mmCIF file of N, CA and C and ligand atoms in Angstrom:
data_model
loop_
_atom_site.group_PDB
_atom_site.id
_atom_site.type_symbol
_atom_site.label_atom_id
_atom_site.label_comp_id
_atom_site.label_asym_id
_atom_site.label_seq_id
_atom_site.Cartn_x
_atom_site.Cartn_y
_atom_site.Cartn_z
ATOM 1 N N UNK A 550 -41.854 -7.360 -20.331
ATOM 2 C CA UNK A 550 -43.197 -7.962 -20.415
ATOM 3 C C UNK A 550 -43.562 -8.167 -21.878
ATOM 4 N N UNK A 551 -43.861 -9.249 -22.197
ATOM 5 C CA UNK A 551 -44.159 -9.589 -23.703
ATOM 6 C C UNK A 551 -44.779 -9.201 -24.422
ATOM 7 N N UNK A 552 -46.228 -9.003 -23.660
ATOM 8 C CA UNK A 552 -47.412 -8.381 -24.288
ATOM 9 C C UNK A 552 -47.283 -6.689 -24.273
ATOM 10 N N UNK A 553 -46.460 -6.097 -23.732
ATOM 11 C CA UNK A 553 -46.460 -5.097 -23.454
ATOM 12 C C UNK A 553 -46.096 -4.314 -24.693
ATOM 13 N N UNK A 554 -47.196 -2.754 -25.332
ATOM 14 C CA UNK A 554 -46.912 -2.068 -25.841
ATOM 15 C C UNK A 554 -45.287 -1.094 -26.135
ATOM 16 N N UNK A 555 -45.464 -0.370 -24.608
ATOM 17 C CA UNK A 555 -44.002 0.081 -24.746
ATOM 18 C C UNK A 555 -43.034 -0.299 -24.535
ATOM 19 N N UNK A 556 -42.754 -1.961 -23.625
ATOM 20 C CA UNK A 556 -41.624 -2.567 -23.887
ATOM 21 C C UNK A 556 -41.444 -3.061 -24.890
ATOM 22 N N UNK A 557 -42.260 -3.550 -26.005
ATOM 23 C CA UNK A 557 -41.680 -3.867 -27.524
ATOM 24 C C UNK A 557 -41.256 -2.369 -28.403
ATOM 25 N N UNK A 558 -41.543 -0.954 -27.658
ATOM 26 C CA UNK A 558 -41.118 0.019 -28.450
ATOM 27 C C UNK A 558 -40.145 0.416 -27.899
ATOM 28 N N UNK A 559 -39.645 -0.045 -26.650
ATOM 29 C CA UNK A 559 -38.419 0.113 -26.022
ATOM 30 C C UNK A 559 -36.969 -0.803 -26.875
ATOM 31 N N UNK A 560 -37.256 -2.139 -26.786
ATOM 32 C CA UNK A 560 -36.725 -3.168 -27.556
ATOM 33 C C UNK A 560 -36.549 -2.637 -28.593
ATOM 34 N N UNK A 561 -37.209 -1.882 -29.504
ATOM 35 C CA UNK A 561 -37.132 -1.541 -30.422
ATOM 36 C C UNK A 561 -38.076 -2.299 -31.650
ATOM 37 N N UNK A 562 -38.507 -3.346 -30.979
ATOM 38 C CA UNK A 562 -39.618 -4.256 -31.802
ATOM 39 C C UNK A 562 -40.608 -4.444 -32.732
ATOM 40 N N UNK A 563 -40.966 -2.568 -31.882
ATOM 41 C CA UNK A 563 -42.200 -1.741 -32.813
ATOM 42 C C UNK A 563 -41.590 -0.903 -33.010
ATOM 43 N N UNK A 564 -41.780 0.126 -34.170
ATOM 44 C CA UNK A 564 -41.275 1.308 -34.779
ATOM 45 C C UNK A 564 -41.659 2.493 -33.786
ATOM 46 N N UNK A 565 -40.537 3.229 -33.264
ATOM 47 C CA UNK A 565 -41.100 4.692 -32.848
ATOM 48 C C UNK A 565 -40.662 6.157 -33.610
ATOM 49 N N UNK A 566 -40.831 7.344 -33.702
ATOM 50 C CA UNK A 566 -40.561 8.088 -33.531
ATOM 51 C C UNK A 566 -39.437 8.672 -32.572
ATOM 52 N N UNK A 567 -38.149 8.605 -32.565
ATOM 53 C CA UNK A 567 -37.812 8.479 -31.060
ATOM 54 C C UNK A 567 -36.843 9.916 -31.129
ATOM 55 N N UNK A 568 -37.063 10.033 -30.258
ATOM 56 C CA UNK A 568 -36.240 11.527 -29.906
ATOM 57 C C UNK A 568 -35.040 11.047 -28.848
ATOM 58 N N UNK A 569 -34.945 10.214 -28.217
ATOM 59 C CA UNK A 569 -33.883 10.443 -27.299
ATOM 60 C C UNK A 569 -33.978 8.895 -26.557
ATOM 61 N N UNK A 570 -32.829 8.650 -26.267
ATOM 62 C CA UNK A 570 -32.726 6.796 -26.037
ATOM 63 C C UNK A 570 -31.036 6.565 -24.879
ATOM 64 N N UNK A 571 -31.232 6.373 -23.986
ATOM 65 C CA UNK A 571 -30.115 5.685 -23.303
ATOM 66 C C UNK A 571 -30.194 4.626 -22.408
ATOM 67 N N UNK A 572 -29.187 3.958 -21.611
ATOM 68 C CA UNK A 572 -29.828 3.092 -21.486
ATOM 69 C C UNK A 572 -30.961 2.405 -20.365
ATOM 70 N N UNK A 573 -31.146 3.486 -19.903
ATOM 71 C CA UNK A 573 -32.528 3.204 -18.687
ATOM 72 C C UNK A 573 -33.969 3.707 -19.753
ATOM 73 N N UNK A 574 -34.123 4.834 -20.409
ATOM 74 C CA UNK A 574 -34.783 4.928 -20.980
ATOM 75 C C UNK A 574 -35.057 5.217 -22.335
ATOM 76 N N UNK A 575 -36.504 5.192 -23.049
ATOM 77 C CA UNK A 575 -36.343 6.201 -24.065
ATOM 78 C C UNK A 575 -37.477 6.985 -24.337
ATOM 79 N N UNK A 576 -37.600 8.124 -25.527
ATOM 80 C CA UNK A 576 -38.632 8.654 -25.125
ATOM 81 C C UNK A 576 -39.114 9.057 -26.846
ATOM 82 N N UNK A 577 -39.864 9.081 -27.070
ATOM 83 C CA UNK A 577 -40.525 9.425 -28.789
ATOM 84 C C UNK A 577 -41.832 10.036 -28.551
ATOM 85 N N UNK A 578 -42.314 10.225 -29.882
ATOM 86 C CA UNK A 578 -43.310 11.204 -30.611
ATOM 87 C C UNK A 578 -44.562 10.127 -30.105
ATOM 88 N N UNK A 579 -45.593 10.702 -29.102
ATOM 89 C CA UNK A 579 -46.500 10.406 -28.823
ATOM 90 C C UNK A 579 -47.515 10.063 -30.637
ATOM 91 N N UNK A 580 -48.215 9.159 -31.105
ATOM 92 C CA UNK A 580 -49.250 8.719 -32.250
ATOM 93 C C UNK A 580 -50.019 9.290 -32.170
ATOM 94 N N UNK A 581 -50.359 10.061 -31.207
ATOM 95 C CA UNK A 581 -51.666 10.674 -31.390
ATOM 96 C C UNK A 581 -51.621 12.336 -30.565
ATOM 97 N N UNK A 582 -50.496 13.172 -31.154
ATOM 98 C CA UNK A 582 -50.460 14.097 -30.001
ATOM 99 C C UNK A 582 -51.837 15.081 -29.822
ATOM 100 N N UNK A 583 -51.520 15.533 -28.563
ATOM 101 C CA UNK A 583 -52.847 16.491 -27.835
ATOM 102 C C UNK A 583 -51.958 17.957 -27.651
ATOM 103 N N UNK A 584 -51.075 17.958 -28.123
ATOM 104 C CA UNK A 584 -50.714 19.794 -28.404
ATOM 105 C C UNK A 584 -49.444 19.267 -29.615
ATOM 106 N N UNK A 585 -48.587 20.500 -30.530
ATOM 107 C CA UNK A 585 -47.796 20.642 -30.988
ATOM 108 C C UNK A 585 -46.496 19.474 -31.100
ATOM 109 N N UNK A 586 -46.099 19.942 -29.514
ATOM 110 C CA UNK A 586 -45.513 18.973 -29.267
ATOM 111 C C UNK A 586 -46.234 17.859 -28.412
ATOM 112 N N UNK A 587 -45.839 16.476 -28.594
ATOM 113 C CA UNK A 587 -46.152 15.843 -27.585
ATOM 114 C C UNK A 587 -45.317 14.229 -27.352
ATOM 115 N N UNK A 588 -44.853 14.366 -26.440
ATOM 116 C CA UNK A 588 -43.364 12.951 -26.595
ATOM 117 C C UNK A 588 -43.796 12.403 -25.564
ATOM 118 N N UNK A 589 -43.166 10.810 -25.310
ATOM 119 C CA UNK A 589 -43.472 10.187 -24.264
ATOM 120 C C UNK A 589 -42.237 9.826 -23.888
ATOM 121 N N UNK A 590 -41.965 9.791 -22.336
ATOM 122 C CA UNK A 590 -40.564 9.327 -21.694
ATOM 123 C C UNK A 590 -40.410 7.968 -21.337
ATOM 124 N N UNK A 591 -40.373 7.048 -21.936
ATOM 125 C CA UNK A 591 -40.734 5.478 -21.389
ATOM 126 C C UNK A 591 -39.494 4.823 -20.869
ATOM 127 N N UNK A 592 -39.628 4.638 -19.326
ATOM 128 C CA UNK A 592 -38.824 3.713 -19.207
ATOM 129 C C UNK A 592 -38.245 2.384 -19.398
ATOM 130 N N UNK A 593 -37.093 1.858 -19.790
ATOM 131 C CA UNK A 593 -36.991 0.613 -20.521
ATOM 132 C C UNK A 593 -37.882 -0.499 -19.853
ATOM 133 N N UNK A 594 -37.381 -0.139 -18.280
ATOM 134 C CA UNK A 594 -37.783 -1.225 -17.598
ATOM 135 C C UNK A 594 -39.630 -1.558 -17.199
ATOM 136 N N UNK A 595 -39.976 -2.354 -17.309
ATOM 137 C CA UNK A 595 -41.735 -2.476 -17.134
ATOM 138 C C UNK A 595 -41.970 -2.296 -15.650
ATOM 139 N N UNK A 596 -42.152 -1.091 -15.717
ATOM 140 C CA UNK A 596 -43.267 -0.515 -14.490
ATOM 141 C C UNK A 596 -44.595 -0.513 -15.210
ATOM 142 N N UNK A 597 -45.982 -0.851 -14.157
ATOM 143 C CA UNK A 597 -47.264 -0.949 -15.058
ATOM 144 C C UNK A 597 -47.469 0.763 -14.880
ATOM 145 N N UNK A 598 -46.976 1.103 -13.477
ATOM 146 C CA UNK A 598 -47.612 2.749 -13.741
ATOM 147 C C UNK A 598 -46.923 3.084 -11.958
ATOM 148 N N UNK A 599 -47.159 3.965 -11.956
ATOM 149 C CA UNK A 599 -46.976 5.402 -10.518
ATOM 150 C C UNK A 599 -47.167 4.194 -9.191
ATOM 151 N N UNK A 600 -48.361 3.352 -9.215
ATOM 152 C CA UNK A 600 -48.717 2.602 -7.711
ATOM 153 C C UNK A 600 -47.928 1.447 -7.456
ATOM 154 N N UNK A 601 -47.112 1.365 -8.815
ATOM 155 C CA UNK A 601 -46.135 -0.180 -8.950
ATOM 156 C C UNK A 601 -44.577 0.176 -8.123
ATOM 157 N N UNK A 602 -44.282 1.602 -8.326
ATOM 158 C CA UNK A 602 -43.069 2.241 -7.812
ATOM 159 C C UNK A 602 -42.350 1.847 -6.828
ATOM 160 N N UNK A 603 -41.540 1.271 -6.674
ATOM 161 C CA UNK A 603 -40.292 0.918 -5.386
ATOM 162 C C UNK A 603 -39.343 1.625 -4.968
ATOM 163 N N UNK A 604 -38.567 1.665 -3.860
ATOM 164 C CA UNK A 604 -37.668 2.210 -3.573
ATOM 165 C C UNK A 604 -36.787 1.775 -4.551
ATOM 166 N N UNK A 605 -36.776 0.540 -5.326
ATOM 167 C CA UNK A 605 -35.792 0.639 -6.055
ATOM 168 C C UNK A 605 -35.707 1.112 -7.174
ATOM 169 N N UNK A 606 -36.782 2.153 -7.498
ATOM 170 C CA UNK A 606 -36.835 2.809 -8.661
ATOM 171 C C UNK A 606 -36.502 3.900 -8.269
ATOM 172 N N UNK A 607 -35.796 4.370 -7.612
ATOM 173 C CA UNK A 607 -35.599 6.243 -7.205
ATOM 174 C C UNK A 607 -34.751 5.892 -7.980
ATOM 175 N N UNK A 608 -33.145 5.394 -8.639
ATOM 176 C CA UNK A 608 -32.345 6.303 -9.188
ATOM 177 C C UNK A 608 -32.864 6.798 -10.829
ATOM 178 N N UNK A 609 -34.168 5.298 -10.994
ATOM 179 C CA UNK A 609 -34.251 5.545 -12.769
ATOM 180 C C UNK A 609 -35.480 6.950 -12.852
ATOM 181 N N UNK A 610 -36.165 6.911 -11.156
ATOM 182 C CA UNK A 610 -37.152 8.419 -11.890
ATOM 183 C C UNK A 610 -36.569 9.195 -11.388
ATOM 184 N N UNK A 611 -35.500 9.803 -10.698
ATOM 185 C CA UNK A 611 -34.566 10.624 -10.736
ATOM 186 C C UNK A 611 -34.365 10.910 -12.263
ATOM 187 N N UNK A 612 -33.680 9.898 -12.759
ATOM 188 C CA UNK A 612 -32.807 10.358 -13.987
ATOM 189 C C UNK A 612 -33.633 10.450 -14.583
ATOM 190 N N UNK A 613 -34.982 9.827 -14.722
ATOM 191 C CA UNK A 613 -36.284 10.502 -15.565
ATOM 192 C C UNK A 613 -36.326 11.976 -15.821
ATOM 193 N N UNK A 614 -37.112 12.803 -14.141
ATOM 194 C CA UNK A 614 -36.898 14.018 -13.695
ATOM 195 C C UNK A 614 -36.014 14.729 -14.251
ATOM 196 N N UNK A 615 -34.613 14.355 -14.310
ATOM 197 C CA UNK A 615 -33.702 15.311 -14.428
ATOM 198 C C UNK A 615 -33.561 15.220 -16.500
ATOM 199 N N UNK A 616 -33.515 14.336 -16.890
ATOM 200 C CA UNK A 616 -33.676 14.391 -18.302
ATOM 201 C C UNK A 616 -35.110 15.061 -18.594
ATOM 202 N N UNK A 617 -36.089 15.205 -18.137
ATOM 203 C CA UNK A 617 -37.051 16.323 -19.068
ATOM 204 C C UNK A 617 -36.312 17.678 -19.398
ATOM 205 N N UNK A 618 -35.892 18.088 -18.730
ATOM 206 C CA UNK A 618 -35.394 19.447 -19.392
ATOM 207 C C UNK A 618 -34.502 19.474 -20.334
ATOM 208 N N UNK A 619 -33.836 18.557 -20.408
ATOM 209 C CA UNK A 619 -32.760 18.346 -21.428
ATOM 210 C C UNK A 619 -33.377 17.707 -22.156
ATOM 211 N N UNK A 620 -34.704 17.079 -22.175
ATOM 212 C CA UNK A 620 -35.449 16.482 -24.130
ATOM 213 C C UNK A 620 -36.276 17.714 -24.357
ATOM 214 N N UNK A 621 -36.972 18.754 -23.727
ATOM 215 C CA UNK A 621 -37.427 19.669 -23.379
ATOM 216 C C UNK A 621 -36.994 20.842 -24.494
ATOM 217 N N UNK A 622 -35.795 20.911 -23.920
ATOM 218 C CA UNK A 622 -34.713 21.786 -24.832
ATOM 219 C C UNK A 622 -34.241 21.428 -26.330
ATOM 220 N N UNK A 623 -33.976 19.957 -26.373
ATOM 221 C CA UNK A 623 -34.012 19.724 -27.913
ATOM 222 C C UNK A 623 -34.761 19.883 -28.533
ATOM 223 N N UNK A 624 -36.459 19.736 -27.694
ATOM 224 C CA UNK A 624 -37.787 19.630 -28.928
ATOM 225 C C UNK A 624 -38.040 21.680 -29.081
ATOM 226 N N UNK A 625 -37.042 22.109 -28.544
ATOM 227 C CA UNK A 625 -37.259 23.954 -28.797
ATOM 228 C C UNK A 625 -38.624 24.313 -27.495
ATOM 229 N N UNK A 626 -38.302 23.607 -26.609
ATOM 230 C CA UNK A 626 -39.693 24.096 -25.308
ATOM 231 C C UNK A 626 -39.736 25.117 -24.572
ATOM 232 N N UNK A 627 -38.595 25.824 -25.345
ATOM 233 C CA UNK A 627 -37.943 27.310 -24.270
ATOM 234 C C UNK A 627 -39.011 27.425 -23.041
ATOM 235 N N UNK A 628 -40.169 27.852 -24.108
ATOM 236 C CA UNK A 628 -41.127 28.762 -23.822
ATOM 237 C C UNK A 628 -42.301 27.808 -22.513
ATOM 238 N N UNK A 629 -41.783 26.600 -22.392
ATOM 239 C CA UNK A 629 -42.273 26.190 -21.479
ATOM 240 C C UNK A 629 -43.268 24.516 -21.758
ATOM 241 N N UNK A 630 -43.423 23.749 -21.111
ATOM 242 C CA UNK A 630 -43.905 22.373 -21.055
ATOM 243 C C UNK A 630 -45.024 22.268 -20.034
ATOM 244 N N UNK A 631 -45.821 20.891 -20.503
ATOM 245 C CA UNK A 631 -46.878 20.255 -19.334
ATOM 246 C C UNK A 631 -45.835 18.796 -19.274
ATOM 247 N N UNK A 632 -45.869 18.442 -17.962
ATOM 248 C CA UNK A 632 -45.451 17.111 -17.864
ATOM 249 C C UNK A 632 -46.354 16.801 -16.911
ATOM 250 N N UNK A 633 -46.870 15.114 -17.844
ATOM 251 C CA UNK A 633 -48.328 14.588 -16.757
ATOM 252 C C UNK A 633 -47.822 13.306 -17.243
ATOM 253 N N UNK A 634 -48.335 12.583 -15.938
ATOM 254 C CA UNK A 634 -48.501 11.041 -15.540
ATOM 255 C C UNK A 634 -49.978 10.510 -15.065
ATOM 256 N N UNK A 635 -50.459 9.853 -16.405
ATOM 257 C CA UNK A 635 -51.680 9.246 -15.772
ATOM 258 C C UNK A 635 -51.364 8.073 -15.146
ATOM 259 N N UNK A 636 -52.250 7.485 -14.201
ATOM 260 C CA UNK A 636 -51.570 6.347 -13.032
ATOM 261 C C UNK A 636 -53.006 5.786 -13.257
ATOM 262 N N UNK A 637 -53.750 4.210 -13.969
ATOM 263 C CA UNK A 637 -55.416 3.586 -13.596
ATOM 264 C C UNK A 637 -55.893 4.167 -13.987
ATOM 265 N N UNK A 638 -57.195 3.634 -14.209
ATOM 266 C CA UNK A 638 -57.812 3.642 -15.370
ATOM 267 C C UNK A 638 -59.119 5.199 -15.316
ATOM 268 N N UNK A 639 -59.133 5.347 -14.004
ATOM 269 C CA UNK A 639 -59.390 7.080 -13.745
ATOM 270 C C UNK A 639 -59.444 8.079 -14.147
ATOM 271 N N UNK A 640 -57.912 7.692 -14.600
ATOM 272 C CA UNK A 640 -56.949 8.740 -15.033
ATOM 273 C C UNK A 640 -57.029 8.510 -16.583
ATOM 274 N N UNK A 641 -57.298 7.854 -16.841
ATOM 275 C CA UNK A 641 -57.582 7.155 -18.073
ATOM 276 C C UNK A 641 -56.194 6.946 -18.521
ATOM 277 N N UNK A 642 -55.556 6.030 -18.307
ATOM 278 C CA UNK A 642 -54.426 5.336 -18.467
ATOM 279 C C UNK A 642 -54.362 4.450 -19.389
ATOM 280 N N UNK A 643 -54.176 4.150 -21.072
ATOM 281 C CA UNK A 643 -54.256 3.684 -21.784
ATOM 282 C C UNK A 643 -53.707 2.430 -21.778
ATOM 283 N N UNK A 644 -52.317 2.848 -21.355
ATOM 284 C CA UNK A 644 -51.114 2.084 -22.104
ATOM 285 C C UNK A 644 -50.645 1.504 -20.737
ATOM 286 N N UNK A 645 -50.563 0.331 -20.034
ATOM 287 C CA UNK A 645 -50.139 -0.289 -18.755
ATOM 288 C C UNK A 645 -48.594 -0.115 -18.564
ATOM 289 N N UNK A 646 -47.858 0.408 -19.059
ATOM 290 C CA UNK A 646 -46.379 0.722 -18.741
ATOM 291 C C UNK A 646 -46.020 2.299 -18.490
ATOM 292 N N UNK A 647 -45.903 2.579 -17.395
ATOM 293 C CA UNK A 647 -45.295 4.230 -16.444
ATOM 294 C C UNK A 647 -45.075 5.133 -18.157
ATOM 295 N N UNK A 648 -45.144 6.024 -18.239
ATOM 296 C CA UNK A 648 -44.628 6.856 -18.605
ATOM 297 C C UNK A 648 -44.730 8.185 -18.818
ATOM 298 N N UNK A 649 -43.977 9.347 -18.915
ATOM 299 C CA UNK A 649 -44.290 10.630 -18.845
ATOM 300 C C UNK A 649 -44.531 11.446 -20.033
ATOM 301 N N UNK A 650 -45.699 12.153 -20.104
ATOM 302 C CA UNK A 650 -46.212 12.516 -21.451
ATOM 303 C C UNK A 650 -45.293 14.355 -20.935
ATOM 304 N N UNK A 651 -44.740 15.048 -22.383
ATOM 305 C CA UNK A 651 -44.433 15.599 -22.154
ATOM 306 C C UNK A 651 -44.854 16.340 -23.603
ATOM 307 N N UNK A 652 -45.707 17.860 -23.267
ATOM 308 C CA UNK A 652 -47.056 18.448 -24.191
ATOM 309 C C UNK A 652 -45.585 19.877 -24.054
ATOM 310 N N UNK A 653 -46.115 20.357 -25.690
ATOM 311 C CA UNK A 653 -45.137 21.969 -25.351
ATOM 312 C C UNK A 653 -46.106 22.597 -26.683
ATOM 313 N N UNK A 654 -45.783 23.585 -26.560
ATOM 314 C CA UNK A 654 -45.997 25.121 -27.802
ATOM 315 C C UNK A 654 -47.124 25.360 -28.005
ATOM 316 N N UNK A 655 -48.106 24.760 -26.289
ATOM 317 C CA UNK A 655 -49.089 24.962 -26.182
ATOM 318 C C UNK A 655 -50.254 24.270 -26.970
ATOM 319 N N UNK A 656 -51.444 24.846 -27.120
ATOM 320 C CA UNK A 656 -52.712 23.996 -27.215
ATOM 321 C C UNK A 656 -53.186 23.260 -25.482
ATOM 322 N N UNK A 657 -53.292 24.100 -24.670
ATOM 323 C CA UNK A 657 -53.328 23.786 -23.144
ATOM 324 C C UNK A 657 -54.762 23.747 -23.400
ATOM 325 N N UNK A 658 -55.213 22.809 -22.755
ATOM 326 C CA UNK A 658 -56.880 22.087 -22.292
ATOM 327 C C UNK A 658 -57.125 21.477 -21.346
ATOM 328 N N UNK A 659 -57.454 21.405 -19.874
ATOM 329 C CA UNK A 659 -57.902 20.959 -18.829
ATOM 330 C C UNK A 659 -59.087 20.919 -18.374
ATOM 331 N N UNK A 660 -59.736 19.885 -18.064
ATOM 332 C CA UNK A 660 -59.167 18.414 -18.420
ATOM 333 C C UNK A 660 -58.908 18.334 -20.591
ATOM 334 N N UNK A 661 -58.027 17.139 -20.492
ATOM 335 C CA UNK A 661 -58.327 17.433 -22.202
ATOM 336 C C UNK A 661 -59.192 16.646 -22.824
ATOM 337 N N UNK A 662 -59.324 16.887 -24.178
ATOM 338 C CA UNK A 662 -60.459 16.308 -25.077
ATOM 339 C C UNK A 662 -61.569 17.149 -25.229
HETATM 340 P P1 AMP B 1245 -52.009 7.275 -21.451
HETATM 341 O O1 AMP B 1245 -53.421 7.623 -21.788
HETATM 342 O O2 AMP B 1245 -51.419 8.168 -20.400
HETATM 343 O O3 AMP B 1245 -51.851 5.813 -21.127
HETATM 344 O O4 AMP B 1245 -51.177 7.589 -22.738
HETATM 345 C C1 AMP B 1245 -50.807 6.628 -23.683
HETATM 346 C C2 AMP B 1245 -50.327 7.398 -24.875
HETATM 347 O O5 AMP B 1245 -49.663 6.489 -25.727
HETATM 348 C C3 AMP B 1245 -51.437 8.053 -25.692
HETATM 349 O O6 AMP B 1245 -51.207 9.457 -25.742
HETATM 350 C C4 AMP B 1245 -51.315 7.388 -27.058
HETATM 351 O O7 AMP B 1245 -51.576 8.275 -28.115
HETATM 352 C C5 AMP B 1245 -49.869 6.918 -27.052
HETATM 353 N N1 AMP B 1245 -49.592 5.791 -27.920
HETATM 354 C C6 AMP B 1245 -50.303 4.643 -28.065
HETATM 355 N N2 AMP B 1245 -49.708 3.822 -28.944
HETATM 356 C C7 AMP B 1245 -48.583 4.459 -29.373
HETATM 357 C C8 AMP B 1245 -47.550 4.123 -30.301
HETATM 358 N N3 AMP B 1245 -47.528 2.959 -30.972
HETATM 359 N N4 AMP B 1245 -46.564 5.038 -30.497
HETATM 360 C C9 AMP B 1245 -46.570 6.207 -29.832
HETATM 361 N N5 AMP B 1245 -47.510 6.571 -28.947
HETATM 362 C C10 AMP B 1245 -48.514 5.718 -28.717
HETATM 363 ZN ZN1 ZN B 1246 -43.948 -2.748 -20.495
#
């Protein structure tokens, strides 16, 4: 999608922070984190969010799922992670492309802000 934020940071178009990249997804240093750590898992492909989801997306949020623990572990999360998906504008969903915010080494706030 052209206009799209994280598919031009997927492309590589816009500059990220990036911690970890293959080729379904990638995932970097959230701009504005809300704890210590805070990374985002973006998938390459443009999903707008959670209600867009198809059956034909089970194998890429599988491999989503199963890669948090393994970016988890590189960023030193021993001690434990939040993984959240805001889905509309409710939720307050900024950015129109799926992705999984992944918070560690604490600074926990619910709701945040
Ligand atoms: P959400 O509110 O779930 O849509 O989260 C969007 C997240 O994207 C926010 O935490 C923003 O700080 C983050 N964000 C926005 N622009 C950028 C950017 N250029 N690079 C990295 N993170 C960004
Ligand atoms: Zn997109």
């Amino acid at each position: 999608m052209s206009d799209c934020l994280f598919c031009k940071i997927a492309e590589g178009a816009i500059p990220s922070n990036k911690v970890y990249e293959d080729e379904q997804i990638v995932c970097f240093h959230d701009i504005e984190p809300q704890a210590p750590v805070h990374v985002l898992i973006v998938p390459k492909k443009h999903i707008k969010s959670l209600d867009e989801l198809t059956s034909d997306d089970a194998e890429l949020i599988s491999h989503i799922m199963l890669k948090i623990k393994d970016i988890a572990a590189e960023l030193g999360l021993e001690g434990g992670y939040r993984t959240v998906i805001n889905t509309g504008d409710d939720a307050f969903q900024t950015v129109k492309h799926l992705h999984f915010h992944i918070l560690g080494k604490r600074k926990l706030t619910w709701p945040p802000g």
